Amino acid sequence: MTEHVYKSVELTGSSSKSSDDAIRVAIERASKTIRDIRWFHVTDVRGHVDGGKIAHWQVTLKIGFTLEG
């Protein structure tokens, strides 16, 4: 098995659709500038309520990516 070293960063994605969509938005956006993303870990889920209904989701996650070299 190859040994890896990972770096992690914290992101917050948002979506009016769902918490899963907020995660997807964050990872897809990060992948435009961060290479070799390998994992994510959700650390917080919160939302905005308007008129008694969920109006917006915010999900904070850590993503890990492998270091080159």
Short mmCIF file of N, CA, C and O in Angstrom, two decimals:
data_model
loop_
_atom_site.label_atom_id
_atom_site.label_comp_id
_atom_site.label_asym_id
_atom_site.label_seq_id
_atom_site.Cartn_x
_atom_site.Cartn_y
_atom_site.Cartn_z
N MET A 1 0.84 -1.18 0.00
CA MET A 1 0.00 0.00 0.00
C MET A 1 0.88 1.24 0.00
O MET A 1 1.83 1.35 0.76
N THR A 2 0.55 2.19 -0.85
CA THR A 2 1.30 3.43 -0.95
C THR A 2 0.94 4.34 0.23
O THR A 2 -0.22 4.47 0.60
N GLU A 3 1.95 4.97 0.81
CA GLU A 3 1.69 5.91 1.90
C GLU A 3 1.36 7.27 1.32
O GLU A 3 1.92 7.68 0.30
N HIS A 4 0.45 7.97 1.98
CA HIS A 4 0.03 9.30 1.52
C HIS A 4 0.13 10.29 2.66
O HIS A 4 0.01 9.93 3.84
N VAL A 5 0.33 11.54 2.31
CA VAL A 5 0.21 12.64 3.26
C VAL A 5 -0.91 13.52 2.72
O VAL A 5 -0.95 13.84 1.54
N TYR A 6 -1.83 13.87 3.60
CA TYR A 6 -2.99 14.67 3.20
C TYR A 6 -2.93 16.04 3.85
O TYR A 6 -2.47 16.19 4.97
N LYS A 7 -3.44 17.02 3.15
CA LYS A 7 -3.67 18.34 3.71
C LYS A 7 -5.18 18.50 3.74
O LYS A 7 -5.88 18.00 2.86
N SER A 8 -5.71 19.19 4.74
CA SER A 8 -7.15 19.40 4.79
C SER A 8 -7.46 20.89 4.90
O SER A 8 -6.67 21.67 5.45
N VAL A 9 -8.60 21.26 4.34
CA VAL A 9 -9.09 22.63 4.44
C VAL A 9 -10.57 22.56 4.80
O VAL A 9 -11.25 21.57 4.53
N GLU A 10 -11.06 23.63 5.40
CA GLU A 10 -12.46 23.70 5.78
C GLU A 10 -13.22 24.57 4.80
O GLU A 10 -12.76 25.64 4.41
N LEU A 11 -14.40 24.10 4.40
CA LEU A 11 -15.25 24.80 3.45
C LEU A 11 -16.66 24.86 3.99
O LEU A 11 -17.06 24.02 4.80
N THR A 12 -17.44 25.82 3.52
CA THR A 12 -18.87 25.84 3.80
C THR A 12 -19.60 26.00 2.49
O THR A 12 -19.41 26.99 1.78
N GLY A 13 -20.41 25.00 2.15
CA GLY A 13 -21.23 25.06 0.94
C GLY A 13 -22.64 25.43 1.32
O GLY A 13 -23.09 25.16 2.44
N SER A 14 -23.36 26.04 0.39
CA SER A 14 -24.74 26.42 0.67
C SER A 14 -25.64 26.04 -0.50
O SER A 14 -25.20 25.96 -1.65
N SER A 15 -26.91 25.80 -0.18
CA SER A 15 -27.87 25.40 -1.20
C SER A 15 -29.28 25.65 -0.68
O SER A 15 -29.56 25.48 0.50
N SER A 16 -30.16 26.02 -1.59
CA SER A 16 -31.58 26.13 -1.23
C SER A 16 -32.30 24.80 -1.42
O SER A 16 -33.45 24.66 -1.02
N LYS A 17 -31.61 23.80 -2.02
CA LYS A 17 -32.23 22.50 -2.31
C LYS A 17 -32.14 21.52 -1.15
O LYS A 17 -33.15 20.97 -0.71
N SER A 18 -30.89 21.25 -0.67
CA SER A 18 -30.72 20.22 0.36
C SER A 18 -29.32 20.31 0.96
O SER A 18 -28.43 20.97 0.41
N SER A 19 -29.12 19.61 2.08
CA SER A 19 -27.80 19.56 2.68
C SER A 19 -26.83 18.80 1.78
O SER A 19 -25.67 19.16 1.63
N ASP A 20 -27.32 17.74 1.12
CA ASP A 20 -26.47 16.99 0.18
C ASP A 20 -26.02 17.89 -0.97
O ASP A 20 -24.87 17.81 -1.41
N ASP A 21 -26.90 18.73 -1.44
CA ASP A 21 -26.54 19.63 -2.54
C ASP A 21 -25.51 20.67 -2.07
O ASP A 21 -24.62 21.03 -2.82
N ALA A 22 -25.62 21.12 -0.82
CA ALA A 22 -24.63 22.06 -0.28
C ALA A 22 -23.24 21.42 -0.24
O ALA A 22 -22.23 22.07 -0.54
N ILE A 23 -23.18 20.14 0.11
CA ILE A 23 -21.90 19.41 0.10
C ILE A 23 -21.36 19.31 -1.32
O ILE A 23 -20.19 19.59 -1.59
N ARG A 24 -22.23 18.93 -2.25
CA ARG A 24 -21.83 18.81 -3.65
C ARG A 24 -21.30 20.13 -4.20
O ARG A 24 -20.26 20.17 -4.86
N VAL A 25 -21.99 21.22 -3.91
CA VAL A 25 -21.57 22.55 -4.36
C VAL A 25 -20.17 22.88 -3.85
O VAL A 25 -19.31 23.34 -4.60
N ALA A 26 -19.93 22.62 -2.56
CA ALA A 26 -18.62 22.94 -1.97
C ALA A 26 -17.51 22.11 -2.61
O ALA A 26 -16.45 22.65 -2.96
N ILE A 27 -17.74 20.81 -2.78
CA ILE A 27 -16.69 19.95 -3.34
C ILE A 27 -16.44 20.27 -4.81
O ILE A 27 -15.28 20.35 -5.25
N GLU A 28 -17.49 20.47 -5.57
CA GLU A 28 -17.31 20.78 -7.00
C GLU A 28 -16.57 22.11 -7.19
O GLU A 28 -15.71 22.22 -8.05
N ARG A 29 -16.89 23.10 -6.37
CA ARG A 29 -16.21 24.40 -6.49
C ARG A 29 -14.74 24.27 -6.07
O ARG A 29 -13.85 24.81 -6.73
N ALA A 30 -14.48 23.58 -4.97
CA ALA A 30 -13.10 23.41 -4.50
C ALA A 30 -12.27 22.64 -5.51
O ALA A 30 -11.08 22.93 -5.69
N SER A 31 -12.87 21.69 -6.21
CA SER A 31 -12.11 20.87 -7.15
C SER A 31 -11.63 21.66 -8.37
O SER A 31 -10.79 21.19 -9.12
N LYS A 32 -12.14 22.87 -8.54
CA LYS A 32 -11.66 23.73 -9.63
C LYS A 32 -10.27 24.28 -9.35
O LYS A 32 -9.54 24.63 -10.28
N THR A 33 -9.91 24.38 -8.07
CA THR A 33 -8.60 24.95 -7.71
C THR A 33 -7.75 24.04 -6.84
O THR A 33 -6.57 24.31 -6.66
N ILE A 34 -8.34 22.98 -6.31
CA ILE A 34 -7.59 22.03 -5.47
C ILE A 34 -7.58 20.68 -6.17
O ILE A 34 -8.64 20.12 -6.46
N ARG A 35 -6.38 20.17 -6.43
CA ARG A 35 -6.26 18.86 -7.10
C ARG A 35 -6.24 17.73 -6.08
O ARG A 35 -5.90 17.91 -4.92
N ASP A 36 -6.59 16.56 -6.55
CA ASP A 36 -6.47 15.31 -5.80
C ASP A 36 -7.25 15.28 -4.49
O ASP A 36 -6.79 14.76 -3.49
N ILE A 37 -8.48 15.83 -4.53
CA ILE A 37 -9.36 15.72 -3.36
C ILE A 37 -9.71 14.24 -3.18
O ILE A 37 -10.12 13.57 -4.13
N ARG A 38 -9.55 13.73 -1.97
CA ARG A 38 -9.75 12.30 -1.70
C ARG A 38 -10.88 11.99 -0.73
O ARG A 38 -11.45 10.91 -0.75
N TRP A 39 -11.19 12.92 0.19
CA TRP A 39 -12.22 12.62 1.18
C TRP A 39 -12.85 13.91 1.70
O TRP A 39 -12.33 15.00 1.49
N PHE A 40 -14.00 13.77 2.36
CA PHE A 40 -14.62 14.89 3.06
C PHE A 40 -15.23 14.40 4.36
O PHE A 40 -15.56 13.22 4.51
N HIS A 41 -15.37 15.33 5.29
CA HIS A 41 -15.94 15.02 6.61
C HIS A 41 -16.82 16.20 7.00
O HIS A 41 -16.35 17.34 7.10
N VAL A 42 -18.11 15.96 7.20
CA VAL A 42 -19.05 17.01 7.58
C VAL A 42 -18.85 17.35 9.05
O VAL A 42 -18.87 16.45 9.90
N THR A 43 -18.66 18.62 9.34
CA THR A 43 -18.44 19.05 10.73
C THR A 43 -19.61 19.85 11.30
O THR A 43 -19.73 19.96 12.51
N ASP A 44 -20.47 20.41 10.42
CA ASP A 44 -21.58 21.21 10.92
C ASP A 44 -22.65 21.33 9.85
O ASP A 44 -22.33 21.43 8.65
N VAL A 45 -23.90 21.28 10.27
CA VAL A 45 -25.03 21.49 9.36
C VAL A 45 -25.94 22.52 10.02
O VAL A 45 -26.28 22.40 11.20
N ARG A 46 -26.29 23.52 9.26
CA ARG A 46 -27.21 24.54 9.78
C ARG A 46 -28.06 25.05 8.63
O ARG A 46 -27.77 24.80 7.47
N GLY A 47 -29.10 25.78 8.96
CA GLY A 47 -29.97 26.28 7.90
C GLY A 47 -30.69 27.54 8.31
O GLY A 47 -30.67 27.95 9.47
N HIS A 48 -31.33 28.11 7.33
CA HIS A 48 -32.11 29.33 7.51
C HIS A 48 -33.58 28.96 7.34
O HIS A 48 -33.94 28.26 6.38
N VAL A 49 -34.42 29.39 8.26
CA VAL A 49 -35.85 29.10 8.21
C VAL A 49 -36.59 30.39 7.88
O VAL A 49 -36.32 31.45 8.46
N ASP A 50 -37.52 30.30 6.93
CA ASP A 50 -38.32 31.46 6.55
C ASP A 50 -39.77 31.01 6.41
O ASP A 50 -40.06 30.06 5.67
N GLY A 51 -40.64 31.61 7.16
CA GLY A 51 -42.06 31.25 7.10
C GLY A 51 -42.34 29.83 7.54
O GLY A 51 -43.26 29.19 7.04
N GLY A 52 -41.54 29.33 8.47
CA GLY A 52 -41.74 27.99 8.99
C GLY A 52 -41.21 26.88 8.09
O GLY A 52 -41.42 25.71 8.36
N LYS A 53 -40.50 27.25 7.02
CA LYS A 53 -39.95 26.26 6.10
C LYS A 53 -38.45 26.49 5.93
O LYS A 53 -37.96 27.62 6.08
N ILE A 54 -37.74 25.42 5.62
CA ILE A 54 -36.30 25.53 5.38
C ILE A 54 -36.10 26.31 4.09
O ILE A 54 -36.60 25.92 3.02
N ALA A 55 -35.37 27.41 4.19
CA ALA A 55 -35.12 28.25 3.02
C ALA A 55 -33.72 28.03 2.45
O ALA A 55 -33.52 28.21 1.25
N HIS A 56 -32.78 27.66 3.30
CA HIS A 56 -31.40 27.54 2.85
C HIS A 56 -30.62 26.62 3.78
O HIS A 56 -30.81 26.67 4.99
N TRP A 57 -29.75 25.80 3.20
CA TRP A 57 -28.86 24.91 3.95
C TRP A 57 -27.44 25.44 3.87
O TRP A 57 -27.02 25.93 2.83
N GLN A 58 -26.70 25.32 4.97
CA GLN A 58 -25.26 25.58 4.98
C GLN A 58 -24.59 24.38 5.65
O GLN A 58 -24.97 23.98 6.75
N VAL A 59 -23.61 23.80 4.96
CA VAL A 59 -22.91 22.63 5.47
C VAL A 59 -21.41 22.93 5.48
O VAL A 59 -20.84 23.28 4.45
N THR A 60 -20.81 22.81 6.66
CA THR A 60 -19.37 23.00 6.79
C THR A 60 -18.71 21.63 6.75
O THR A 60 -19.18 20.70 7.41
N LEU A 61 -17.66 21.51 5.97
CA LEU A 61 -16.97 20.25 5.84
C LEU A 61 -15.48 20.46 5.71
O LEU A 61 -15.03 21.54 5.34
N LYS A 62 -14.73 19.45 6.07
CA LYS A 62 -13.30 19.42 5.82
C LYS A 62 -13.09 18.52 4.63
O LYS A 62 -13.71 17.46 4.53
N ILE A 63 -12.25 18.96 3.71
CA ILE A 63 -11.88 18.11 2.60
C ILE A 63 -10.40 17.80 2.73
O ILE A 63 -9.62 18.62 3.20
N GLY A 64 -10.02 16.60 2.33
CA GLY A 64 -8.61 16.19 2.36
C GLY A 64 -8.13 15.92 0.95
O GLY A 64 -8.86 15.35 0.13
N PHE A 65 -6.92 16.34 0.68
CA PHE A 65 -6.32 16.08 -0.63
C PHE A 65 -4.89 15.67 -0.44
O PHE A 65 -4.24 16.03 0.55
N THR A 66 -4.38 14.88 -1.38
CA THR A 66 -3.02 14.39 -1.27
C THR A 66 -2.03 15.46 -1.71
O THR A 66 -2.31 16.25 -2.61
N LEU A 67 -0.90 15.49 -1.02
CA LEU A 67 0.18 16.42 -1.38
C LEU A 67 1.03 15.80 -2.46
O LEU A 67 1.28 14.59 -2.46
N GLU A 68 1.47 16.62 -3.39
CA GLU A 68 2.33 16.14 -4.47
C GLU A 68 3.76 16.01 -3.98
O GLU A 68 4.17 16.70 -3.07
N GLY A 69 4.49 15.15 -4.65
CA GLY A 69 5.92 15.09 -4.38
C GLY A 69 6.33 13.94 -3.60
O GLY A 69 7.26 13.61 -3.09
#
